[in-house]
Amino acid sequence: MVSIRPALAAAGAAALLALCPPAHASPVTGRGACDEALAVAGQAEHDYQALKRELQRIVADGGHPDASQRRALGDAEAKTVSTASQAQRICGP
């Protein structure tokens, strides 16, 4: 049975990250800021999907992802959510 705990942890982390602006945020404004935010969000989504495919391959081969792999997937999902949220705030509706 799959535990809901990693999903809840990822959602909580995403909410926390969405509320806290990154310390390394550059002072880019306007269209440049939107383009940069979209690029970061796109890369986060790409990384998440790649890790998800890797874990699905492990399961398909009869294996079981360990705790660190599941945690990494949750972290990648949280980063995807937070960067997408930040891009939406920067770029507007």
Short mmCIF file of C-alpha atoms in Angstrom, two decimals:
data_model
loop_
_atom_site.label_atom_id
_atom_site.label_comp_id
_atom_site.label_asym_id
_atom_site.label_seq_id
_atom_site.Cartn_x
_atom_site.Cartn_y
_atom_site.Cartn_z
CA MET A 1 0.00 0.00 0.00
CA VAL A 2 1.26 3.45 -0.91
CA SER A 3 1.66 5.91 1.93
CA ILE A 4 0.10 9.36 1.62
CA ARG A 5 2.77 10.82 3.91
CA PRO A 6 5.28 11.69 1.11
CA ALA A 7 2.57 13.47 -0.86
CA LEU A 8 1.54 15.49 2.18
CA ALA A 9 5.15 16.36 2.95
CA ALA A 10 5.68 17.46 -0.65
CA ALA A 11 2.54 19.60 -0.59
CA GLY A 12 3.60 21.19 2.68
CA ALA A 13 7.08 21.90 1.36
CA ALA A 14 5.64 23.36 -1.82
CA ALA A 15 3.37 25.67 0.15
CA LEU A 16 6.27 26.80 2.33
CA LEU A 17 8.55 27.39 -0.64
CA ALA A 18 5.82 29.27 -2.47
CA LEU A 19 5.47 31.69 0.44
CA CYS A 20 9.21 32.33 0.82
CA PRO A 21 10.99 34.13 -2.01
CA PRO A 22 14.34 32.59 -2.87
CA ALA A 23 17.35 34.28 -1.29
CA HIS A 24 19.21 34.23 -4.61
CA ALA A 25 16.43 35.93 -6.57
CA SER A 26 17.86 38.29 -9.14
CA PRO A 27 16.55 41.81 -9.52
CA VAL A 28 15.45 41.13 -13.12
CA THR A 29 12.20 42.90 -13.94
CA GLY A 30 9.56 42.81 -16.64
CA ARG A 31 9.62 40.29 -19.46
CA GLY A 32 13.12 39.10 -18.56
CA ALA A 33 11.95 38.07 -15.10
CA CYS A 34 9.01 36.18 -16.55
CA ASP A 35 11.21 34.38 -19.09
CA GLU A 36 13.68 33.43 -16.36
CA ALA A 37 10.91 32.19 -14.04
CA LEU A 38 9.38 30.12 -16.85
CA ALA A 39 12.77 28.60 -17.67
CA VAL A 40 13.35 27.63 -14.02
CA ALA A 41 9.84 26.16 -13.77
CA GLY A 42 10.32 24.24 -17.02
CA GLN A 43 13.61 22.78 -15.83
CA ALA A 44 12.08 21.76 -12.50
CA GLU A 45 9.23 20.01 -14.34
CA HIS A 46 11.69 18.26 -16.65
CA ASP A 47 13.80 17.05 -13.70
CA TYR A 48 10.69 15.80 -11.87
CA GLN A 49 9.42 13.89 -14.91
CA ALA A 50 12.85 12.31 -15.51
CA LEU A 51 13.09 11.14 -11.90
CA LYS A 52 9.51 9.85 -12.00
CA ARG A 53 10.23 7.84 -15.16
CA GLU A 54 13.34 6.38 -13.53
CA LEU A 55 11.40 5.25 -10.47
CA GLN A 56 8.64 3.82 -12.67
CA ARG A 57 11.30 1.86 -14.57
CA ILE A 58 12.67 0.49 -11.30
CA VAL A 59 9.18 -0.67 -10.29
CA ALA A 60 8.50 -2.14 -13.75
CA ASP A 61 11.72 -4.13 -13.44
CA GLY A 62 10.42 -5.62 -10.18
CA GLY A 63 12.37 -3.36 -7.84
CA HIS A 64 11.29 -1.05 -5.07
CA PRO A 65 12.50 2.55 -4.81
CA ASP A 66 14.16 3.16 -1.46
CA ALA A 67 13.26 5.93 0.96
CA SER A 68 15.83 8.35 -0.42
CA GLN A 69 14.52 7.89 -3.97
CA ARG A 70 10.93 8.46 -2.87
CA ARG A 71 12.01 11.52 -0.87
CA ALA A 72 13.89 12.87 -3.90
CA LEU A 73 10.74 12.46 -6.00
CA GLY A 74 8.70 14.34 -3.38
CA ASP A 75 11.31 17.10 -3.24
CA ALA A 76 11.33 17.36 -7.04
CA GLU A 77 7.54 17.56 -7.08
CA ALA A 78 7.59 20.29 -4.43
CA LYS A 79 10.16 22.24 -6.44
CA THR A 80 7.99 21.89 -9.55
CA VAL A 81 4.96 23.27 -7.72
CA SER A 82 6.85 26.13 -6.09
CA THR A 83 8.65 27.24 -9.26
CA ALA A 84 5.42 27.08 -11.26
CA SER A 85 3.69 29.16 -8.60
CA GLN A 86 6.50 31.68 -8.58
CA ALA A 87 6.42 31.91 -12.37
CA GLN A 88 2.69 32.52 -12.25
CA ARG A 89 3.16 35.33 -9.71
CA ILE A 90 5.93 36.94 -11.75
CA CYS A 91 4.32 36.57 -15.17
CA GLY A 92 0.76 37.35 -14.09
CA PRO A 93 -2.43 35.70 -15.30
#
